[in-house]
mmCIF file of C-alpha atoms and ligand atoms in Angstrom:
data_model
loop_
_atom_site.group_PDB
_atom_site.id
_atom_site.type_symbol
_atom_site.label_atom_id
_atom_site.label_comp_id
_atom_site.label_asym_id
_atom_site.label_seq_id
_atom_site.Cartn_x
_atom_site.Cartn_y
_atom_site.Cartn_z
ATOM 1 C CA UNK Y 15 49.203 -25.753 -2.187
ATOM 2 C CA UNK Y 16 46.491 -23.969 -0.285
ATOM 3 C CA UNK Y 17 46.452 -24.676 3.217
ATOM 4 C CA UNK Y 18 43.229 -25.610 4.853
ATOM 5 C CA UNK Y 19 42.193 -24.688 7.998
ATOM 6 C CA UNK Y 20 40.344 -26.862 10.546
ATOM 7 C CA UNK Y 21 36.681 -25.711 9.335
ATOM 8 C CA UNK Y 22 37.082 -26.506 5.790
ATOM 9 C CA UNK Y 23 38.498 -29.558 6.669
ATOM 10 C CA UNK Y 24 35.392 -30.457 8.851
ATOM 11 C CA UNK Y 25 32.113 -28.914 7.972
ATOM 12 C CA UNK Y 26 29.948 -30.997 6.506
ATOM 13 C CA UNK Y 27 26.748 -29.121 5.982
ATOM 14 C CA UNK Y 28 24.820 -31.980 5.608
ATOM 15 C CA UNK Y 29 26.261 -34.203 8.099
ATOM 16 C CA UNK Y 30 23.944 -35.265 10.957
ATOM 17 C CA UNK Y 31 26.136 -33.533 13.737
ATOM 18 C CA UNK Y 32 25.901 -30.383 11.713
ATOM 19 C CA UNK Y 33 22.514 -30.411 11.132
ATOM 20 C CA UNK Y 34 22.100 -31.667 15.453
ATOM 21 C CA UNK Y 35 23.923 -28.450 16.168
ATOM 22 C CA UNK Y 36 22.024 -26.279 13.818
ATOM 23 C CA UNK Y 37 18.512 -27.671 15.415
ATOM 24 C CA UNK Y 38 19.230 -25.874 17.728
ATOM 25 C CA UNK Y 39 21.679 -22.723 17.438
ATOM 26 C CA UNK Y 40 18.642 -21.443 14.319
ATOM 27 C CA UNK Y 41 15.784 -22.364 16.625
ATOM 28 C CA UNK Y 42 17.592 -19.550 19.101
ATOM 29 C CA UNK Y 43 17.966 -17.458 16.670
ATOM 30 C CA UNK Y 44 14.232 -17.854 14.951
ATOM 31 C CA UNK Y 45 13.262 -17.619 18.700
ATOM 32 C CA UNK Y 46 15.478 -14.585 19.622
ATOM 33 C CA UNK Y 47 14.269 -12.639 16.094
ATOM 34 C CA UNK Y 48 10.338 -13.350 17.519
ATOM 35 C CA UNK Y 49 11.088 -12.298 21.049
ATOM 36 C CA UNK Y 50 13.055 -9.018 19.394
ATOM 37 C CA UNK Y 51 9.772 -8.452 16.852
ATOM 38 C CA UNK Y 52 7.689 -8.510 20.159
ATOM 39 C CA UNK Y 53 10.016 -6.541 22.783
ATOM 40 C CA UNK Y 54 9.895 -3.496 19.641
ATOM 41 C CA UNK Y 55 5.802 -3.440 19.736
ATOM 42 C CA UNK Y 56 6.352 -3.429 23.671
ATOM 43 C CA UNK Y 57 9.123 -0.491 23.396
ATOM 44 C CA UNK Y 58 6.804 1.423 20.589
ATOM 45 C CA UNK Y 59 3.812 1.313 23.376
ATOM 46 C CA UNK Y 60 6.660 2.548 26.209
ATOM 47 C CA UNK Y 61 7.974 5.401 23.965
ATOM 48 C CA UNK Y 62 5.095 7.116 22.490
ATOM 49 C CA UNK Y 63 7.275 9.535 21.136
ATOM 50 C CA UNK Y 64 10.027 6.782 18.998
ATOM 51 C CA UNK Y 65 5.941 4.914 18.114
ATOM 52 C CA UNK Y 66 6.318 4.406 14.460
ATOM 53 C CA UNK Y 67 10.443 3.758 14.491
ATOM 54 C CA UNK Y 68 10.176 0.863 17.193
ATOM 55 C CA UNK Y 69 7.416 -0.295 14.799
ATOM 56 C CA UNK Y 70 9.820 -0.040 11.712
ATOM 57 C CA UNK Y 71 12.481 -2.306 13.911
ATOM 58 C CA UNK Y 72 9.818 -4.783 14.982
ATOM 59 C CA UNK Y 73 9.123 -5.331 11.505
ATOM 60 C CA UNK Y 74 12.981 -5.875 10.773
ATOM 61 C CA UNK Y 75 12.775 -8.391 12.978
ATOM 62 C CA UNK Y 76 9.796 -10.561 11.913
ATOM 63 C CA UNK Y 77 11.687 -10.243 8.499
ATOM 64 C CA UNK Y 78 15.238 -11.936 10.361
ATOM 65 C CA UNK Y 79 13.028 -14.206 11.280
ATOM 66 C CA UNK Y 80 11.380 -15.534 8.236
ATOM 67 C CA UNK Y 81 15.156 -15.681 6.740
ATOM 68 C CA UNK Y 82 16.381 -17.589 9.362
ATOM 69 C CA UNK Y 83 13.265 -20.142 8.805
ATOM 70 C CA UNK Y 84 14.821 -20.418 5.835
ATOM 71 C CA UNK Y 85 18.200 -21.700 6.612
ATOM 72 C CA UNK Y 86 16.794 -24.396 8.224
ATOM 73 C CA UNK Y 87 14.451 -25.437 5.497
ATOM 74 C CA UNK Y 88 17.554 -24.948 3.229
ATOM 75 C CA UNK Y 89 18.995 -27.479 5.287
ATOM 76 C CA UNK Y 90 16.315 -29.760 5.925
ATOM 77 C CA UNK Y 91 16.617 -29.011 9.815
ATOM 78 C CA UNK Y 92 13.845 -28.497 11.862
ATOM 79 C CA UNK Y 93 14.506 -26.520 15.126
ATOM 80 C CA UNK Y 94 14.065 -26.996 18.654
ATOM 81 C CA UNK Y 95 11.896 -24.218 19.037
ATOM 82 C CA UNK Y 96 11.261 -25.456 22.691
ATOM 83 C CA UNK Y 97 14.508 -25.385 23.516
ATOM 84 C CA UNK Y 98 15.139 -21.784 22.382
ATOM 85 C CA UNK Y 99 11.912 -20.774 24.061
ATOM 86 C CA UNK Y 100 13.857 -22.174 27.791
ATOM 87 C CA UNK Y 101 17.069 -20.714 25.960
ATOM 88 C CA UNK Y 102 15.549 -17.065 26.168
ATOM 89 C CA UNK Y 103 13.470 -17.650 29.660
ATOM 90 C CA UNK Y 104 15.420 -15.265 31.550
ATOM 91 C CA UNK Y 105 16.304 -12.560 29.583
ATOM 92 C CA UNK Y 106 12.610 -12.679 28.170
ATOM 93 C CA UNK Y 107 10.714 -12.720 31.828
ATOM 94 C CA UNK Y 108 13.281 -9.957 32.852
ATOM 95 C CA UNK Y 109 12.214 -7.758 29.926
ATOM 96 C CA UNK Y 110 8.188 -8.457 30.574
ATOM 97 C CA UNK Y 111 8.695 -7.551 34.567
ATOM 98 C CA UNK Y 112 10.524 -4.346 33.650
ATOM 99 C CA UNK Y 113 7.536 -3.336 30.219
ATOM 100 C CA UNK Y 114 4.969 -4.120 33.208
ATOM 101 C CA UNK Y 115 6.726 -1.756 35.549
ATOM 102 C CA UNK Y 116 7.190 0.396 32.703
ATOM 103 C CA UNK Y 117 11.147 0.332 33.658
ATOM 104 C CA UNK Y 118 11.697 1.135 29.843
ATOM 105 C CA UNK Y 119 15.523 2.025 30.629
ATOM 106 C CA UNK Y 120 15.816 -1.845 31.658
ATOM 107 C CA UNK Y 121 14.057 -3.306 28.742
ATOM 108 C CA UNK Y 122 16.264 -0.598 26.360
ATOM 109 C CA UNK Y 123 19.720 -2.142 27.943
ATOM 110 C CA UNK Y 124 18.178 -5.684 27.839
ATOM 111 C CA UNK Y 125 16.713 -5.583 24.114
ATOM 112 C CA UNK Y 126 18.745 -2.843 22.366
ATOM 113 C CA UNK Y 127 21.859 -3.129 23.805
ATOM 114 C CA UNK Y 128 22.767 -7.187 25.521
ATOM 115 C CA UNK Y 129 20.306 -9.003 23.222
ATOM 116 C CA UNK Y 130 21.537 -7.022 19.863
ATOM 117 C CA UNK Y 131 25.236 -6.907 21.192
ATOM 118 C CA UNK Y 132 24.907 -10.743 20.967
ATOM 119 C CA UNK Y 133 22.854 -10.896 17.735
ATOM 120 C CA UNK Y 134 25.677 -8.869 16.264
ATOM 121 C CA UNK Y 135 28.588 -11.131 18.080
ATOM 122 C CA UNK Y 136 26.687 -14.355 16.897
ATOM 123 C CA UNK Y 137 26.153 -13.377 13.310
ATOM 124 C CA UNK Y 138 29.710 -11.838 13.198
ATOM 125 C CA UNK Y 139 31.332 -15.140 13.820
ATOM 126 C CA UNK Y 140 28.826 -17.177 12.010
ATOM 127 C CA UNK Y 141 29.209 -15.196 8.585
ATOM 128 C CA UNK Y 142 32.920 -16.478 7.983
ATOM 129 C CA UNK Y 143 31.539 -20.232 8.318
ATOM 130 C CA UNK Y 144 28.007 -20.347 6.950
ATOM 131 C CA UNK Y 145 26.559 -22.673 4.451
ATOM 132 C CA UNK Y 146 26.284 -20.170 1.250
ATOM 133 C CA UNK Y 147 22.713 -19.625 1.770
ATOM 134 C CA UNK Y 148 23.184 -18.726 5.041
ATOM 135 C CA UNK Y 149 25.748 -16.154 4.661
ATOM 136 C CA UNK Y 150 23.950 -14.219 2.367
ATOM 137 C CA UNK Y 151 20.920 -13.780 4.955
ATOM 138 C CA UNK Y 152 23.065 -13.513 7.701
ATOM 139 C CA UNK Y 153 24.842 -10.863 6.102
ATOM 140 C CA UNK Y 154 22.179 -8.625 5.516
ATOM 141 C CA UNK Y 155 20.335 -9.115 8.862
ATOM 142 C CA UNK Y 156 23.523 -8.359 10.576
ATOM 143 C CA UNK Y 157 23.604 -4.793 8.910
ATOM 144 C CA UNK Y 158 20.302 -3.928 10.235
ATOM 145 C CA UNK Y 159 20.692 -5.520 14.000
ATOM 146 C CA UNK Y 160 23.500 -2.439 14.086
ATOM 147 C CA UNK Y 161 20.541 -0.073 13.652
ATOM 148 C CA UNK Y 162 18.732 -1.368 16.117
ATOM 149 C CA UNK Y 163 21.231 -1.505 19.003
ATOM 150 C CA UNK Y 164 21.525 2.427 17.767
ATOM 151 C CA UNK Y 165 18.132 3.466 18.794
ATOM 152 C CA UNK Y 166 18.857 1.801 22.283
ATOM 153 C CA UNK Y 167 22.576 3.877 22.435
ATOM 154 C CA UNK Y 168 21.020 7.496 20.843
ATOM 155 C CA UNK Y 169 18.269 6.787 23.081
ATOM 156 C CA UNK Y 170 20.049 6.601 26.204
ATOM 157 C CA UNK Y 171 22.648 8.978 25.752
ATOM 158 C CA UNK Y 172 20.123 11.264 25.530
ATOM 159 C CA UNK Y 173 18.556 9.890 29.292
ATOM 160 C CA UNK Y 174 22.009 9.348 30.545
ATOM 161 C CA UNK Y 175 22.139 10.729 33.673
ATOM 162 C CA UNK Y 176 18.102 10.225 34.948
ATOM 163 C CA UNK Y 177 19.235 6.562 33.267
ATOM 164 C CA UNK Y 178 22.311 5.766 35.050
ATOM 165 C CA UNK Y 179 21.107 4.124 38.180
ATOM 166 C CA UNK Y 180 18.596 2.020 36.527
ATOM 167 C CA UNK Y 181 21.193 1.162 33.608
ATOM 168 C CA UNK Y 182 23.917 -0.209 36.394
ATOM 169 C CA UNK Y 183 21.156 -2.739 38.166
ATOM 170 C CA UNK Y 184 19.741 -3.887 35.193
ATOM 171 C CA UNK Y 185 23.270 -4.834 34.050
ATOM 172 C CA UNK Y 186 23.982 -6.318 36.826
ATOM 173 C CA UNK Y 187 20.937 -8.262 36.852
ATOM 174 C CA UNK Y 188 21.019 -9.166 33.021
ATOM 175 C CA UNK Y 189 24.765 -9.918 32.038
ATOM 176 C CA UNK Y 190 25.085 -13.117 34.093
ATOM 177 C CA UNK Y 191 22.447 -14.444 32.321
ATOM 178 C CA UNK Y 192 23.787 -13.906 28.884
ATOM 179 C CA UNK Y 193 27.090 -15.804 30.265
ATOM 180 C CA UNK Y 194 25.153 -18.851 31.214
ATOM 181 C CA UNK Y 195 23.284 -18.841 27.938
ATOM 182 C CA UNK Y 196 26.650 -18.803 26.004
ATOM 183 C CA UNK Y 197 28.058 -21.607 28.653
ATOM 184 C CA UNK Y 198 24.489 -23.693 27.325
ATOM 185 C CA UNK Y 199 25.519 -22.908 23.170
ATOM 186 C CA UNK Y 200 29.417 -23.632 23.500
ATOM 187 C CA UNK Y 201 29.525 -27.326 22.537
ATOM 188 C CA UNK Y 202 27.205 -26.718 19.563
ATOM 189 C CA UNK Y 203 28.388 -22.937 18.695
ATOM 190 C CA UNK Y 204 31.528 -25.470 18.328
ATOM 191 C CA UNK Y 205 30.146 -27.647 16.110
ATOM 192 C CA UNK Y 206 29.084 -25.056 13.865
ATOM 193 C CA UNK Y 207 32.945 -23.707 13.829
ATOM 194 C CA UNK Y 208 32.118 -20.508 15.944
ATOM 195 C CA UNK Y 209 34.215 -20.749 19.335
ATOM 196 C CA UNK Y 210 32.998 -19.276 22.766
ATOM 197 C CA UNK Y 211 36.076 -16.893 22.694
ATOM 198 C CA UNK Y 212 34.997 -15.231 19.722
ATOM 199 C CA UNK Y 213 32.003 -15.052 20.972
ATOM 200 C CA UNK Y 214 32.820 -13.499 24.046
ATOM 201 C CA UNK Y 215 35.178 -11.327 22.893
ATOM 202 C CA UNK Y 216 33.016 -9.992 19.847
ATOM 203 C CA UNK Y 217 30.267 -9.296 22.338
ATOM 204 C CA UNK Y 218 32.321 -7.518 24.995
ATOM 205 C CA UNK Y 219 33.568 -4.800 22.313
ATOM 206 C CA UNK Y 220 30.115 -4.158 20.896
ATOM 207 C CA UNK Y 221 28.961 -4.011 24.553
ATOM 208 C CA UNK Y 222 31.604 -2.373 25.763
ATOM 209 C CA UNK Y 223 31.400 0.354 23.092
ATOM 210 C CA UNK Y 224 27.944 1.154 23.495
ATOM 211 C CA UNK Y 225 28.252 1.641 26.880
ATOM 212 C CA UNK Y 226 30.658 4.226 26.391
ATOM 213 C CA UNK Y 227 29.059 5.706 23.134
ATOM 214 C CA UNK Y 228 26.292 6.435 25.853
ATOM 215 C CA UNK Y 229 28.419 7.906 28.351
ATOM 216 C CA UNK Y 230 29.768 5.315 30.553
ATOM 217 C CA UNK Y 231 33.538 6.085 31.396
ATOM 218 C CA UNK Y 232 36.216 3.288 30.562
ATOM 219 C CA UNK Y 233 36.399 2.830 34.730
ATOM 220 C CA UNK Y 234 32.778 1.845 34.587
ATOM 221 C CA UNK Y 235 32.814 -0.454 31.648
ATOM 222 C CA UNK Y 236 35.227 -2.591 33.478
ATOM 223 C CA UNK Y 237 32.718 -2.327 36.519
ATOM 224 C CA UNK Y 238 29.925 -3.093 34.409
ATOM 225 C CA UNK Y 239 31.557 -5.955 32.205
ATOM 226 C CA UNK Y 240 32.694 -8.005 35.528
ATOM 227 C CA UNK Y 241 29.518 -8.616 36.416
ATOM 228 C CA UNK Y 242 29.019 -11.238 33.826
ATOM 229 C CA UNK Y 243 31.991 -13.403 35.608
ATOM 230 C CA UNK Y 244 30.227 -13.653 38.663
ATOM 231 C CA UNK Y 245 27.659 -15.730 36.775
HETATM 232 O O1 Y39 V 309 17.673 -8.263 17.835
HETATM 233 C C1 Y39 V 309 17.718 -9.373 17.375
HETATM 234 O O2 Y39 V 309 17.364 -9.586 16.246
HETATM 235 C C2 Y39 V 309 18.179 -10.474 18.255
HETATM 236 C C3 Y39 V 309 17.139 -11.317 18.557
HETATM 237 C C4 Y39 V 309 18.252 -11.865 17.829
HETATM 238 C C5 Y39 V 309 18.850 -12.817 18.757
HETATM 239 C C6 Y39 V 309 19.901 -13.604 18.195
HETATM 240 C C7 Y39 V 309 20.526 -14.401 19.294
HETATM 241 C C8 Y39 V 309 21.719 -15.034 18.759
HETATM 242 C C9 Y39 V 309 22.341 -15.945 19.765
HETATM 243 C C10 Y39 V 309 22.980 -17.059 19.059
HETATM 244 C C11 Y39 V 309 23.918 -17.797 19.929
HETATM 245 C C12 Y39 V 309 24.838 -18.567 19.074
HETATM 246 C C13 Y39 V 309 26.028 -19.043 19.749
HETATM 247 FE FE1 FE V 310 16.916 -9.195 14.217
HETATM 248 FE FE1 FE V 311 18.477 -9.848 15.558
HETATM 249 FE FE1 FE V 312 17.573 -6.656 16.347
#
């Protein structure tokens, strides 16, 4: 006989805990893909010369967005867009400070490469475990967030060493955040099947490869990655 494992067993799609959990976990993500649509017009007006491609990727976005409206709808869940809106406070006011100061390394590492690092870590995980509906979106937004956190890794590796500085603070200023906001999402990332570890650990490899696909060395990775336990 076929053995089941622990999610098949337990998720019920349409059970009220589910659908608790998902109020929340797709109004992050609708929120996220309308803060990503918005940081790409910001980028496009920062990089005069990558205009109409930022453009292109903005536009991806307000598409992952109007799929993940979807899910919900598919099942009957409205989201807690106010939550997601306090969910993404500090990553978002971090990224308007730096497009104001027209730091546009900072808002590359905190868009392109920590927000789509844990796009692509969250919709990793969540694929295995969807509802059908959900996978199928899922799975091709996924495909396309891996474009976007390639403009931010071409990009820089080109800027690498006028970058470097500016790269190091703004991780160090931006990866303790993304720690707390997993710590917030555990118990209902749970819920939904998709456990913190996999989480972290999904995220760390993206991150940690792009950091070297840019030019970090493996010493500064490990540098770079502890700053998210001093949370
Ligand atoms: O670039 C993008 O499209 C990213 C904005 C979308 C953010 C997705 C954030 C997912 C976090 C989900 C946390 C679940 C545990
Ligand atoms: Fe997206
Ligand atoms: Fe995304
Ligand atoms: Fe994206």
């Amino acid at each position: 006989m076929q053995q089941l494992t622990d999610q098949s067993k337990e998720l019920d799609f349409k059970s009220e805990t589910y659908k608790d959990a998902y109020s929340r976990i797709n109004a992050i993500v609708i929120e996220g893909e309308q803060e990503a649509h918005e940081n790409y017009i910001t980028l496009a007006q920062l990089l005069p010369e990558s205009h109409d491609e930022l453009l292109r990727l903005s536009k991806m976005e307000s598409r992952h967005k109007k799929g993940f409206e979807a899910c919900g709808r598919n099942l009957q869940v409205t989201p807690d867009l106010q939550f997601a809106k306090e969910f993404f406070s500090g990553l978002h006011q971090n990224f308007q400070t730096a497009a104001a100061e027209g730091n546009v390394v900072t808002c590359l590492l905190i868009q392109s490469l920590i927000i789509e690092c844990f796009a692509i870590a969250a919709y990793n995980i969540y694929i295995p475990v969807a509802d059908d509906f959900a996978r199928k979106i899922t799975e091709g937004v996924v495909k396309e967030e891996y474009s976007h956190l390639n403009f931010g890794e071409v990009w820089l590796k080109e800027h690498f060493t006028e970058s470097k500085a500016e790269l190091e603070l703004a991780n160090r200023h931006n990866l303790p955040i993304v720690w707390k906001m997993l710590n917030q999402v555990e118990g209902d990332a749970h819920t939904m099947a998709m456990e913190k570890d996999a989480l972290v650990e999904d995220f760390m490899i993206q991150y940690g490869e792009a950091l070297s696909n840019i030019g970090f060395t493996t010493r500064d990775i490990m540098r770079l990655s502890a700053y998210g336990l001093i949370a």
